[in-house]
Amino acid sequence: MDHSTSDCHLNAGEVDYESETNEVPEPLSVVDDELVPKVGMTFTTLEDAGKFYRNYAKAAGFSTRVWCTNRKGNEIKNQLITCSREGKWKSKISPTEKTNPTAGLNCPARIYIHTLKDVVLDHSHPCCPSKAEMLKQHRELSMSIRRTIENNEEAGIRPSKTYQSFVAAAGGHRELNFIEKDVRNYITREVRNVSEQEDAKGFGKYFLRMKEKNPNFFFELQLEEDQSIKLAFWADARSRAAFEYFGDVISFDTTYNTNRYNLVCGSFVGVNHHGQSTLLGCSLMKNEEIESFKWLFQSWLRCMGGNAPKGFLTDQCASMKRALEACMPTTVHRWCIWHIMKKIPSKLNGYKGHADIEQEMSQVVWNSHSKDSFDRNWNDFLLNFGLGDNKWLSDLYEDRHIWVPIYLDHHFWAGMRSTQRSESMHSFFNKYITRNSSLIQFVKQYDNCLGSREQAERESDAADFHTVIPCATKSCIEAQFQDAYTHAKFREVQAQFRGKANCITRLKNSALGYSVYEVGEQVSSSIFNKFVVTYDSVAAEVKCHCLLFESRGILCRHALSVLSFEQVSQVSPRYILERWSKKVKRRHTHIKSSHDEPLMEPRSKRFDQLVFRSQNICEFASESEELTAILHRAYDNVMAEMEALKAKRKGTSSLSHEDANLESVNELQSPPRIRTRGRPKNRLGSKLEKQIANSTKKKKTKVLSEINLFDAASAAHSNCSQYQGHVMSYQFRVPAAGDNWLGV
């Protein structure tokens, strides 16, 4: 405040109004005289005058608003600032239907900034300084609070928990100068507020940034004629490297309600050496038609160097089945048995004794240990319950080779029989994203999911290296597996060794070193299951018809019983799979999963850097009172120096903003936003029947533009794609005749 200059003047005027029933308290009696506006005060800028009046308003217990501003060209001539309770607002809704709170009381308090105008300090309503902090104008979120909100939002922490953390840190609600609603509003308006026009562009820029950070990042897009996204697939460098070790069996599943455009999310999931799920690619699709799945599977194969997996699990989707047959003819396709068994109540609910039907069908599916026995048991099951004419069961029997365990367990499945690993990934997304999420939010949470999977694997690797699980028995075979396998897989082996105690081994016949055993396993007090185990002493080969080793890579308790009976001390190396070994050096462990650095304003970047550096100083200074006093004095000196510099530079401004002119990305358009009614379903489940029914409807033919941005063949172009501060002129075009893909 300066009394010598005269840029903005405040002059007194008279106010004539009638007080109502209660006498209005005099604000000057509770407000410091230096904060009260007076005639003749001058300020350097209009902003300074407004800030002075707002500070007075907070001390007096009210809030303000700009009522009108008069301009002469681009220059503000004068401005009227009033109490926020000035005026009288009347709702258009009848009070009998709904009553809304109103603050308007025609309050006359005001200042008129510039020349020959008035200052009115009296109000037509009581003012309470202790309640002023609850008024919107006096609530604010500091830079530290805003950055914490942004980080917590990205981490999936709910706004209520974020606010409670602020309350706990401050020592109570009264110590905060904002409320929970301000936190929620900031998230809605600033963090999540991405326009549909900018969403697709940000989605494309994300891919370009990831490609620049690591040329092995892979993505492909297919666009509609209007340049809106129809299909998208991407996989980071770590996922591509992990496929070399864990790409033998893949689970693929789709889910809904993950974004505002109703694009279907699909994830490719494998199993690592700890038995944990690992992400091997993600996709977004506008529909679940056969051609869409064909495009997706072909793109995924290109990403993984054309190497198809040995096994592929999906739900009972006809479109996926036909697309897989076309794209991966040598891959064994398996339907998720969990989805099929879950449908039994709804499909057979109309039959008498449907509970007995469900139980008997489960027995037939799980306890048939040969294909012939399954066929016999299935026919007996249909005959006993009169289900021979049931079409759903007839179709299932026709497709038994892609879902019944006995038809599939002679192939390796890494312990998977369902797509629940993919669904567990989708449940992770469900915690942090909704049907109103943007594409930018979705890829951020996908990065978080990648990071959490990487961290889980790193922690398990460290535990394998630093610790040892003791053997449960004196068996040398168990010690063999203890030395080679990861902790998670060794525990599975130990479970089989414990189960060996329930097995009774009987030799049926033996000739020329080839023996056939019958192993009886007691599964309850009165039930014994019998398994045939063969042992070839010459080839050191053991086989059990339960097929546990073939399907999961773990020797079963029946085979271990026979090896114990034969007094075998060491198993053949063929039974110790590298797939589960903790000694193999895997290339993907040296690659970080993709994680996008947030595109922050320069001030936010500087703030984060300062906070990061100051943490070490504060930690060091907190060791003693003397060190703390030194730091306080240093803070005071630095603060005084910065305020002096800021006052010296007042009136000047600078702008710093870096952004690449990505012409190709800037042409991207978001798909039409899907407006839904009502509350979504809790589970992000599959709408299989609905999608199959819709696939039979007549489809409109659309001209498509297909894009392959930075595929594996385009790595040579990566050094042309400098993002920071350089212009890239990437043009999308419709492929010419004979063109399959457009490379950038």
XYZ file of C-alpha atoms in Angstrom:
744
model
C 0.000 0.000 0.000
C 1.357 3.388 -0.974
C -0.095 6.770 0.147
C 2.100 8.808 -2.200
C 0.939 7.509 -5.569
C -2.541 7.936 -6.963
C -3.476 5.245 -9.406
C -6.665 3.940 -7.749
C -8.614 6.156 -5.287
C -11.253 5.224 -2.715
C -13.626 8.073 -1.750
C -16.383 8.076 0.814
C -20.036 8.357 0.000
C -23.242 8.296 1.915
C -25.551 5.338 2.127
C -29.233 5.620 2.941
C -30.886 2.392 3.941
C -33.275 1.293 6.628
C -32.062 -1.160 9.176
C -34.375 -4.054 9.850
C -35.287 -5.595 13.213
C -31.785 -6.110 14.613
C -29.032 -3.545 14.752
C -26.152 -4.436 12.485
C -22.862 -4.844 14.378
C -20.166 -2.332 13.544
C -17.381 -4.168 11.758
C -14.799 -1.512 12.624
C -14.972 -2.564 16.254
C -13.489 -5.973 15.509
C -11.238 -5.258 12.535
C -7.721 -3.872 12.725
C -7.790 -0.253 11.617
C -5.011 -0.871 9.070
C -7.266 -3.325 7.194
C -10.280 -0.975 6.932
C -10.690 0.799 3.540
C -10.441 4.576 3.913
C -10.929 7.564 1.676
C -7.749 8.579 -0.076
C -6.035 5.221 -0.105
C -4.091 4.517 -3.285
C -2.777 1.297 -4.759
C -0.308 0.513 -7.487
C -2.638 -1.827 -9.385
C -6.296 -2.712 -9.466
C -5.403 -6.222 -8.296
C -3.782 -4.789 -5.170
C -6.927 -2.833 -4.348
C -9.105 -5.897 -4.804
C -6.787 -8.017 -2.662
C -6.845 -5.384 0.089
C -10.654 -5.375 0.156
C -10.783 -9.190 0.208
C -8.434 -9.269 3.197
C -10.679 -6.750 4.932
C -13.735 -8.847 4.075
C -12.195 -11.954 5.625
C -11.330 -10.075 8.809
C -14.808 -8.535 8.981
C -16.599 -11.804 8.279
C -18.049 -11.518 4.766
C -17.029 -12.212 1.181
C -16.988 -10.031 -1.935
C -17.646 -10.173 -5.628
C -16.987 -7.902 -8.593
C -20.334 -6.375 -9.536
C -19.323 -4.443 -12.653
C -16.251 -3.257 -14.521
C -16.048 -0.280 -16.882
C -13.427 -0.367 -19.597
C -11.993 2.081 -22.068
C -10.485 -0.067 -24.760
C -8.336 -2.679 -23.058
C -7.846 -0.498 -19.988
C -10.090 -0.833 -16.912
C -11.477 2.589 -15.975
C -13.281 1.706 -12.743
C -14.682 -1.280 -10.894
C -17.445 -1.863 -8.361
C -16.795 -4.528 -5.718
C -19.743 -5.403 -3.475
C -20.598 -7.737 -0.628
C -21.521 -11.185 -1.935
C -24.978 -10.747 -0.343
C -25.792 -7.745 -2.511
C -28.894 -8.111 -4.652
C -31.929 -10.316 -4.258
C -32.197 -13.620 -6.110
C -35.546 -15.260 -6.618
C -35.847 -18.898 -7.608
C -38.012 -19.785 -10.590
C -39.041 -22.990 -8.823
C -42.082 -22.779 -6.610
C -41.201 -22.906 -2.880
C -43.864 -25.582 -2.452
C -41.845 -27.875 -4.742
C -38.286 -27.106 -3.694
C -36.496 -24.474 -1.638
C -32.900 -23.537 -2.373
C -30.715 -21.512 0.000
C -30.131 -17.892 -1.011
C -27.577 -15.372 0.265
C -28.933 -12.201 -1.350
C -30.158 -9.532 1.116
C -29.590 -6.330 -0.896
C -26.497 -5.606 1.200
C -25.150 -2.092 0.414
C -21.513 -2.672 1.446
C -19.213 -1.830 -1.443
C -16.195 0.010 -2.769
C -15.944 1.764 -6.093
C -12.388 1.831 -7.310
C -11.015 4.735 -9.330
C -12.153 8.359 -9.026
C -14.899 10.286 -7.254
C -16.715 7.175 -6.019
C -17.740 5.786 -2.671
C -16.787 3.338 0.049
C -19.593 1.758 2.105
C -18.552 -0.327 5.094
C -21.959 -1.005 6.662
C -23.884 -4.189 5.889
C -27.558 -5.112 5.968
C -26.732 -8.386 7.685
C -24.586 -9.605 10.587
C -20.929 -10.372 9.867
C -19.000 -13.015 11.771
C -15.203 -13.159 11.323
C -15.021 -16.644 12.857
C -17.290 -17.969 10.087
C -15.599 -16.035 7.271
C -13.159 -18.878 6.643
C -16.097 -21.019 5.499
C -17.006 -18.569 2.724
C -15.906 -19.717 -0.706
C -13.823 -16.624 -1.432
C -11.618 -17.170 1.604
C -11.045 -20.875 1.019
C -8.014 -21.727 -1.073
C -5.841 -24.678 -2.003
C -2.130 -24.016 -1.786
C 0.375 -25.354 -4.319
C 1.388 -28.099 -1.868
C -2.218 -29.148 -1.338
C -2.939 -29.173 -5.077
C 0.096 -31.319 -5.886
C -0.844 -33.770 -3.133
C -4.386 -34.019 -4.509
C -3.062 -34.671 -8.020
C -0.666 -37.379 -6.846
C -3.310 -39.060 -4.701
C -5.794 -39.001 -7.551
C -3.303 -40.714 -9.848
C -2.603 -43.290 -7.144
C -6.337 -44.059 -6.864
C -6.816 -42.639 -3.364
C -10.390 -41.516 -2.796
C -11.028 -37.777 -2.261
C -12.458 -38.407 1.214
C -9.249 -40.196 2.263
C -7.142 -37.419 0.761
C -9.050 -34.810 2.743
C -8.786 -36.815 5.953
C -5.013 -36.992 5.481
C -4.922 -33.177 5.313
C -7.015 -32.984 8.491
C -4.697 -35.383 10.320
C -1.582 -33.514 9.171
C -3.003 -30.107 10.159
C -4.260 -31.269 13.554
C -7.985 -30.876 12.976
C -10.611 -29.463 10.636
C -10.360 -25.958 12.071
C -6.711 -25.703 11.086
C -7.515 -26.026 7.374
C -8.576 -23.095 5.224
C -10.581 -25.313 2.845
C -13.236 -28.033 3.057
C -13.691 -31.470 1.501
C -15.912 -30.036 -1.214
C -12.982 -27.919 -2.448
C -10.876 -31.069 -2.841
C -13.604 -32.774 -4.835
C -14.182 -29.701 -6.998
C -10.486 -29.426 -7.783
C -10.364 -33.062 -8.871
C -13.461 -32.670 -11.041
C -12.552 -29.359 -12.653
C -8.785 -29.514 -12.899
C -7.571 -33.120 -12.691
C -10.317 -35.026 -14.502
C -11.573 -32.240 -16.709
C -10.320 -33.353 -20.119
C -12.319 -32.239 -23.140
C -13.301 -34.874 -25.660
C -11.366 -33.001 -28.350
C -8.151 -33.002 -26.316
C -8.614 -36.528 -24.978
C -7.760 -38.348 -28.219
C -4.864 -35.992 -28.909
C -3.477 -36.596 -25.418
C -3.939 -40.342 -25.996
C -1.855 -40.174 -29.171
C 0.794 -37.938 -27.588
C 1.145 -40.457 -24.779
C 2.088 -43.133 -27.326
C 4.619 -40.823 -28.966
C 6.237 -39.956 -25.631
C 6.495 -43.629 -24.680
C 8.002 -44.437 -28.078
C 10.553 -41.676 -27.618
C 11.540 -42.937 -24.163
C 11.984 -46.511 -25.432
C 11.929 -47.384 -29.166
C 10.664 -50.889 -28.294
C 7.340 -49.465 -27.120
C 4.729 -50.727 -29.591
C 1.319 -49.385 -30.555
C -1.113 -49.514 -33.428
C -4.343 -47.631 -34.085
C -7.214 -48.137 -36.469
C -9.318 -45.063 -37.181
C -12.753 -44.377 -38.523
C -13.250 -42.157 -41.560
C -13.682 -39.124 -39.283
C -10.302 -39.904 -37.616
C -11.957 -41.117 -34.412
C -10.376 -44.093 -32.676
C -11.937 -47.451 -33.483
C -9.252 -49.880 -32.320
C -6.076 -49.386 -30.305
C -3.397 -51.778 -29.093
C -0.180 -51.094 -27.203
C 2.491 -52.929 -25.218
C 5.517 -51.506 -23.443
C 9.107 -52.700 -23.929
C 9.114 -54.728 -20.705
C 5.987 -56.645 -21.696
C 7.481 -57.473 -25.090
C 10.659 -58.783 -23.443
C 8.653 -60.775 -20.860
C 6.773 -62.542 -23.665
C 9.986 -64.433 -24.468
C 9.708 -66.241 -21.125
C 6.014 -66.169 -20.252
C 4.279 -66.060 -23.619
C 3.579 -69.789 -23.853
C 0.081 -69.482 -22.358
C -2.082 -66.351 -22.636
C -5.366 -65.398 -21.009
C -7.439 -62.799 -22.850
C -10.634 -61.210 -21.611
C -12.670 -58.067 -22.268
C -14.439 -55.738 -19.877
C -16.721 -52.684 -19.962
C -17.352 -49.360 -18.193
C -13.690 -48.306 -18.259
C -14.064 -45.067 -20.229
C -16.577 -42.439 -21.285
C -16.691 -43.688 -24.909
C -17.737 -47.244 -23.982
C -14.653 -48.664 -25.705
C -14.188 -52.291 -24.686
C -10.960 -52.961 -22.799
C -9.077 -56.169 -23.556
C -5.941 -57.372 -21.768
C -3.395 -60.064 -22.636
C -2.175 -61.727 -19.431
C 0.544 -64.327 -18.897
C 1.976 -66.128 -15.843
C 5.508 -65.429 -14.621
C 7.921 -67.762 -12.785
C 6.317 -66.893 -9.435
C 2.857 -67.831 -10.680
C 1.911 -64.134 -10.752
C -0.083 -62.460 -13.503
C 1.929 -60.328 -15.908
C 0.493 -57.943 -18.491
C 1.536 -58.566 -22.103
C -0.514 -55.928 -23.904
C -3.703 -53.894 -23.710
C -6.383 -52.904 -26.201
C -9.448 -50.708 -26.615
C -12.130 -51.702 -29.121
C -15.256 -50.007 -30.359
C -17.018 -53.354 -30.841
C -16.475 -57.095 -30.430
C -16.977 -58.189 -34.003
C -14.876 -60.868 -35.674
C -12.935 -58.371 -37.798
C -12.059 -56.316 -34.724
C -10.631 -59.367 -32.958
C -8.742 -60.375 -36.098
C -7.126 -56.942 -36.289
C -6.262 -57.067 -32.598
C -4.753 -60.576 -32.610
C -2.731 -59.835 -35.746
C -1.437 -56.622 -34.183
C -0.494 -58.492 -31.001
C 1.357 -61.137 -33.024
C 3.304 -58.435 -34.869
C 4.184 -56.896 -31.529
C 5.530 -60.229 -30.260
C 7.610 -60.966 -33.343
C 5.071 -63.274 -34.977
C 5.411 -65.930 -32.253
C 2.021 -67.413 -31.414
C 1.483 -68.845 -27.903
C 0.954 -72.552 -27.356
C -2.276 -72.010 -25.425
C -4.876 -69.243 -25.435
C -7.711 -68.882 -22.900
C -10.830 -66.815 -23.579
C -14.430 -66.728 -22.471
C -17.158 -68.482 -24.469
C -17.211 -65.913 -27.275
C -17.945 -67.029 -30.859
C -16.218 -63.974 -32.368
C -12.997 -64.628 -30.468
C -13.087 -68.304 -31.424
C -13.356 -67.602 -35.157
C -10.725 -64.854 -35.029
C -8.269 -67.140 -33.204
C -8.807 -69.944 -35.699
C -7.898 -67.520 -38.480
C -4.942 -65.775 -36.799
C -3.382 -68.553 -34.678
C -4.291 -71.897 -36.278
C -1.584 -73.843 -34.389
C -2.513 -72.439 -30.965
C -4.654 -74.575 -28.645
C -7.770 -72.563 -27.771
C -9.426 -73.121 -24.408
C -12.679 -71.733 -23.087
C -12.850 -70.514 -19.517
C -14.459 -73.390 -17.597
C -15.448 -71.057 -14.768
C -17.737 -69.070 -17.086
C -19.352 -72.261 -18.374
C -19.981 -73.795 -14.954
C -21.348 -70.494 -13.718
C -24.059 -70.623 -16.390
C -25.464 -73.959 -15.200
C -28.049 -72.486 -12.776
C -29.449 -70.063 -15.362
C -29.450 -72.598 -18.200
C -30.925 -75.542 -16.258
C -33.022 -73.715 -13.680
C -36.272 -74.811 -15.322
C -35.650 -78.505 -14.727
C -36.845 -80.357 -11.656
C -34.005 -81.054 -9.259
C -31.697 -78.532 -10.959
C -29.430 -78.472 -7.900
C -28.782 -82.216 -8.303
C -28.221 -81.658 -12.026
C -25.579 -79.019 -11.316
C -23.785 -81.227 -8.797
C -23.786 -84.280 -11.089
C -22.552 -82.266 -14.089
C -19.655 -80.929 -11.996
C -18.760 -84.490 -11.004
C -18.734 -85.605 -14.637
C -16.563 -82.674 -15.753
C -13.986 -82.754 -12.961
C -13.751 -86.459 -12.078
C -13.508 -88.053 -15.512
C -9.886 -89.170 -15.910
C -10.049 -90.296 -19.531
C -11.883 -89.217 -22.656
C -13.793 -92.500 -22.833
C -14.918 -92.224 -19.230
C -16.080 -88.656 -19.820
C -18.146 -89.712 -22.839
C -19.757 -92.540 -20.836
C -20.411 -90.380 -17.783
C -21.854 -87.557 -19.898
C -24.287 -89.849 -21.692
C -25.352 -91.411 -18.372
C -25.832 -87.914 -16.947
C -28.110 -86.852 -19.841
C -30.074 -90.099 -19.637
C -30.580 -90.026 -15.867
C -31.954 -86.468 -15.844
C -33.761 -86.540 -19.196
C -31.570 -83.805 -20.739
C -30.937 -85.407 -24.099
C -32.869 -82.686 -25.965
C -31.225 -79.729 -24.198
C -29.545 -77.663 -26.929
C -27.134 -75.846 -24.603
C -25.761 -79.144 -23.277
C -25.646 -80.614 -26.792
C -23.600 -77.620 -28.030
C -21.274 -77.923 -25.049
C -20.673 -81.588 -25.807
C -19.866 -80.778 -29.429
C -17.273 -78.248 -28.210
C -15.968 -80.463 -25.370
C -12.452 -80.439 -26.818
C -12.022 -76.733 -25.931
C -13.329 -76.701 -22.344
C -13.398 -80.151 -20.673
C -10.187 -80.621 -18.624
C -9.494 -84.202 -19.704
C -9.376 -83.093 -23.364
C -6.941 -80.239 -22.662
C -4.746 -81.093 -19.682
C -2.175 -82.972 -21.761
C -1.131 -79.461 -22.924
C 0.781 -77.043 -20.696
C -1.438 -74.277 -19.212
C 0.775 -72.878 -16.425
C -1.982 -73.695 -13.940
C -4.672 -71.678 -15.768
C -8.115 -73.057 -16.513
C -10.040 -69.786 -16.555
C -9.665 -66.151 -17.558
C -9.842 -65.016 -13.943
C -6.289 -63.683 -14.167
C -7.459 -61.247 -16.834
C -10.497 -60.422 -14.743
C -8.288 -59.710 -11.736
C -6.497 -57.106 -13.861
C -9.848 -55.609 -14.758
C -10.802 -55.503 -11.083
C -7.631 -53.455 -10.559
C -8.879 -50.965 -13.170
C -12.283 -50.956 -11.525
C -10.780 -49.465 -8.360
C -9.466 -46.398 -10.132
C -11.499 -45.746 -13.278
C -15.190 -45.426 -14.089
C -17.397 -45.242 -17.146
C -16.774 -41.471 -17.157
C -12.970 -41.759 -17.231
C -11.014 -40.237 -20.096
C -8.563 -42.123 -22.280
C -5.718 -40.220 -20.634
C -6.871 -41.392 -17.200
C -7.145 -44.948 -18.506
C -3.559 -45.143 -19.814
C -2.266 -43.623 -16.558
C -3.970 -46.346 -14.544
C -2.731 -48.982 -16.988
C 0.785 -47.705 -16.319
C 0.095 -47.993 -12.585
C -1.038 -51.575 -13.095
C 2.150 -52.352 -15.029
C 4.184 -50.798 -12.252
C 2.428 -52.788 -9.528
C 3.000 -56.048 -11.427
C 6.671 -55.190 -11.936
C 7.095 -54.362 -8.254
C 5.433 -57.619 -7.150
C 7.845 -59.578 -9.344
C 10.871 -57.642 -8.052
C 9.860 -58.262 -4.439
C 9.428 -61.994 -5.079
C 12.788 -62.155 -6.888
C 14.446 -60.489 -3.907
C 12.799 -62.929 -1.476
C 14.004 -65.881 -3.582
C 17.536 -64.505 -3.538
C 17.804 -63.643 0.158
C 15.722 -66.358 1.834
C 15.199 -70.123 1.724
C 12.057 -72.144 2.463
C 13.020 -75.214 4.549
C 12.104 -78.658 3.279
C 9.096 -80.335 4.874
C 10.537 -83.857 4.470
C 13.921 -85.588 4.251
C 13.395 -86.342 0.558
C 16.317 -85.551 -1.745
C 13.811 -84.871 -4.507
C 12.210 -82.118 -2.443
C 15.673 -80.598 -1.893
C 16.165 -80.662 -5.666
C 13.096 -78.504 -6.180
C 14.006 -76.299 -3.209
C 17.306 -75.415 -4.896
C 15.815 -74.694 -8.332
C 12.269 -73.337 -7.976
C 10.952 -69.973 -6.867
C 9.346 -69.847 -3.441
C 5.798 -69.782 -4.849
C 6.341 -72.846 -7.022
C 8.307 -74.713 -4.362
C 5.341 -74.317 -2.018
C 3.173 -75.997 -4.665
C 5.690 -78.853 -4.816
C 5.607 -79.122 -1.013
C 1.804 -79.378 -1.127
C 2.204 -82.457 -3.349
C 4.735 -83.965 -0.946
C 2.265 -83.501 1.918
C -0.525 -85.025 -0.187
C 1.657 -88.097 -0.725
C 0.784 -89.143 2.821
C -2.791 -89.875 1.683
C -1.665 -92.140 -1.162
C -1.351 -95.923 -1.155
C 0.875 -97.355 -3.924
C 0.362 -100.851 -5.366
C 2.388 -102.431 -8.176
C 0.132 -103.950 -10.837
C 2.745 -105.301 -13.272
C 6.366 -104.833 -14.260
C 8.511 -105.939 -17.195
C 11.914 -104.881 -18.543
C 12.128 -101.893 -16.253
C 8.638 -100.631 -17.181
C 6.209 -100.726 -14.237
C 2.530 -99.925 -13.907
C 1.246 -98.791 -10.517
C -2.174 -98.121 -9.105
C -2.168 -95.269 -6.593
C -5.201 -94.938 -4.357
C -5.724 -91.480 -2.885
C -8.022 -91.047 0.092
C -9.984 -87.844 -0.477
C -12.453 -88.399 2.386
C -13.212 -90.936 5.100
C -14.959 -93.270 2.659
C -13.843 -92.196 -0.828
C -10.684 -93.350 -2.613
C -9.716 -92.133 -6.075
C -7.530 -94.439 -8.129
C -4.826 -93.236 -10.513
C -2.654 -95.222 -12.900
C 1.043 -94.252 -12.812
C 3.705 -95.699 -15.111
C 7.438 -95.651 -14.413
C 10.221 -96.379 -16.901
C 13.433 -96.962 -14.937
C 15.564 -97.003 -18.108
C 14.365 -93.604 -19.368
C 13.813 -92.287 -15.797
C 10.319 -91.276 -16.854
C 7.192 -91.231 -14.692
C 3.645 -90.470 -15.919
C 0.344 -90.148 -14.098
C -3.007 -89.966 -15.825
C -4.081 -87.043 -13.581
C -1.890 -84.957 -15.975
C -0.841 -82.460 -13.296
C 2.726 -82.238 -14.565
C 1.651 -81.886 -18.187
C -0.807 -79.058 -17.429
C 0.909 -77.242 -14.533
C 4.560 -78.295 -14.661
C 4.438 -79.688 -11.092
C 4.992 -83.388 -10.295
C 1.843 -84.808 -8.693
C 1.666 -86.657 -5.367
C 0.827 -89.900 -7.188
C 4.052 -89.747 -9.239
C 6.027 -88.803 -6.114
C 4.583 -91.842 -4.307
C 5.786 -94.116 -7.088
C 9.250 -92.503 -7.129
C 9.451 -93.008 -3.374
C 8.342 -96.645 -3.819
C 11.081 -97.103 -6.438
C 13.590 -95.426 -4.063
C 14.512 -92.782 -6.648
C 16.684 -90.065 -5.054
C 16.958 -87.627 -7.984
C 14.371 -86.816 -10.654
C 15.289 -86.327 -14.277
C 16.034 -82.684 -15.289
C 13.013 -82.845 -17.585
C 10.812 -82.535 -14.484
C 12.536 -79.347 -13.273
C 11.234 -76.693 -15.634
C 13.183 -73.517 -16.374
C 9.751 -71.899 -16.525
C 9.604 -71.938 -12.687
C 13.325 -71.575 -12.001
C 14.740 -68.778 -9.834
C 18.214 -69.173 -11.348
C 17.434 -68.097 -14.904
C 18.586 -64.562 -15.789
C 15.661 -63.022 -17.616
C 16.164 -60.025 -19.901
C 12.904 -58.265 -19.065
C 13.934 -57.772 -15.421
C 16.425 -55.108 -16.569
C 13.732 -53.069 -18.322
C 11.457 -50.663 -16.496
C 7.765 -50.743 -17.228
C 6.420 -47.715 -19.078
C 5.395 -44.810 -16.911
C 4.481 -41.447 -18.341
C 5.906 -38.376 -16.666
C 3.100 -35.908 -15.968
C 2.986 -32.868 -18.239
C 2.986 -30.228 -15.533
C 3.119 -26.484 -15.686
C 6.660 -25.085 -15.236
C 5.697 -23.723 -11.805
C 4.509 -27.166 -10.674
C 7.762 -28.719 -11.866
C 9.810 -26.147 -9.991
C 7.665 -26.684 -6.893
C 8.195 -30.449 -6.937
C 11.951 -30.012 -7.383
C 12.142 -27.600 -4.454
C 10.060 -29.861 -2.203
C 12.225 -32.839 -3.078
C 15.422 -30.969 -2.178
C 13.999 -29.388 0.954
C 13.006 -32.760 2.422
C 16.646 -33.723 2.989
C 17.406 -30.343 4.557
C 14.409 -30.574 6.884
C 15.256 -34.127 7.884
C 18.812 -33.063 8.764
C 17.698 -29.923 10.639
C 15.097 -31.794 12.710
C 17.829 -33.673 14.605
C 18.222 -30.847 17.158
C 16.796 -27.505 18.243
C 20.027 -25.706 17.251
C 19.914 -27.025 13.684
C 16.210 -26.184 13.467
C 16.911 -22.591 14.602
C 19.620 -22.248 11.938
C 17.209 -23.399 9.248
C 14.501 -21.008 10.476
C 16.916 -18.073 10.257
C 17.960 -19.145 6.783
C 14.303 -19.396 5.727
C 13.620 -15.865 7.038
C 16.582 -14.424 5.169
C 15.732 -16.196 1.922
C 12.078 -15.180 2.220
C 13.017 -11.523 2.676
C 15.347 -11.675 -0.338
C 12.687 -13.303 -2.532
C 10.009 -10.793 -1.504
C 12.362 -7.931 -2.345
C 13.078 -9.411 -5.763
C 9.369 -10.030 -6.384
C 8.527 -6.427 -5.453
C 11.259 -5.177 -7.777
C 9.885 -7.193 -10.700
C 6.243 -6.370 -9.995
C 4.343 -5.547 -13.113
C 6.440 -7.738 -15.394
C 5.342 -11.200 -16.537
C 6.853 -14.177 -18.285
C 5.379 -17.175 -19.995
C 7.080 -20.543 -20.402
C 5.262 -23.372 -22.139
C 6.707 -26.257 -24.103
C 4.588 -28.373 -26.366
C 5.289 -30.236 -29.554
C 3.293 -29.488 -32.662
C 2.213 -33.034 -33.422
C 0.128 -32.590 -36.526
C -0.654 -36.277 -36.894
C -1.809 -36.609 -33.301
C -3.747 -33.373 -33.424
C -5.976 -34.853 -36.112
C -7.094 -37.625 -33.777
C -10.707 -37.451 -32.627
C -12.315 -39.172 -29.676
C -15.159 -41.612 -30.371
C -18.644 -40.290 -29.632
C -19.196 -40.117 -25.893
C -21.748 -42.662 -24.688
C -24.371 -41.191 -22.373
C -25.789 -43.861 -20.092
C -28.665 -43.863 -17.669
C -28.826 -45.352 -14.241
C -26.194 -46.918 -12.089
C -23.672 -49.249 -13.775
C -23.283 -52.853 -12.720
C -20.787 -53.396 -9.937
C -18.743 -56.051 -11.716
C -17.010 -55.206 -14.974
C -18.389 -58.384 -16.422
C -18.806 -59.745 -19.913
C -22.001 -59.152 -21.873
C -21.372 -62.256 -23.936
C -24.879 -63.267 -24.908
C -25.835 -59.714 -25.796
C -22.744 -59.248 -27.945
C -23.286 -62.533 -29.803
C -26.894 -61.570 -30.462
C -25.872 -58.142 -31.710
C -23.252 -59.638 -34.002
C -26.014 -61.191 -36.125
C -27.566 -57.815 -36.870
C -26.926 -56.086 -40.154
C -23.762 -54.002 -39.938
C -23.164 -50.761 -41.754
C -20.069 -50.704 -43.929
C -17.668 -47.905 -43.095
C -14.541 -46.738 -44.839
C -11.659 -47.169 -42.457
C -8.283 -45.525 -42.221
C -5.719 -47.814 -40.704
C -2.624 -46.587 -38.972
C 0.477 -48.306 -37.735
C 2.411 -45.751 -35.705
C 5.916 -46.786 -34.731
C 5.632 -50.554 -35.140
C 8.601 -52.844 -34.742
C 9.754 -52.150 -38.292
C 9.774 -48.403 -37.786
C 12.379 -48.227 -35.036
C 14.771 -46.628 -37.511
C 12.548 -43.546 -37.579
C 12.576 -43.090 -33.808
C 15.489 -40.653 -33.743
C 13.407 -38.285 -35.869
C 10.701 -38.096 -33.205
C 12.166 -35.646 -30.713
C 9.213 -34.523 -28.632
C 10.523 -31.602 -26.610
C 10.467 -28.392 -28.572
C 10.654 -29.877 -32.068
C 8.020 -29.915 -34.757
C 6.982 -33.245 -36.208
C 4.966 -33.372 -39.396
C 3.295 -36.763 -39.354
C 0.359 -37.028 -41.711
C -2.391 -39.631 -41.557
C -3.606 -40.817 -44.909
C -5.887 -43.454 -46.330
C -3.736 -46.424 -47.444
C -3.243 -46.610 -51.174
C -4.020 -49.721 -53.163
C -1.682 -52.489 -52.104
C -0.771 -50.767 -48.840
C -1.492 -52.829 -45.745
C -0.080 -50.461 -43.154
C 1.068 -46.905 -42.943
C 4.333 -46.428 -41.091
C 5.450 -43.215 -39.509
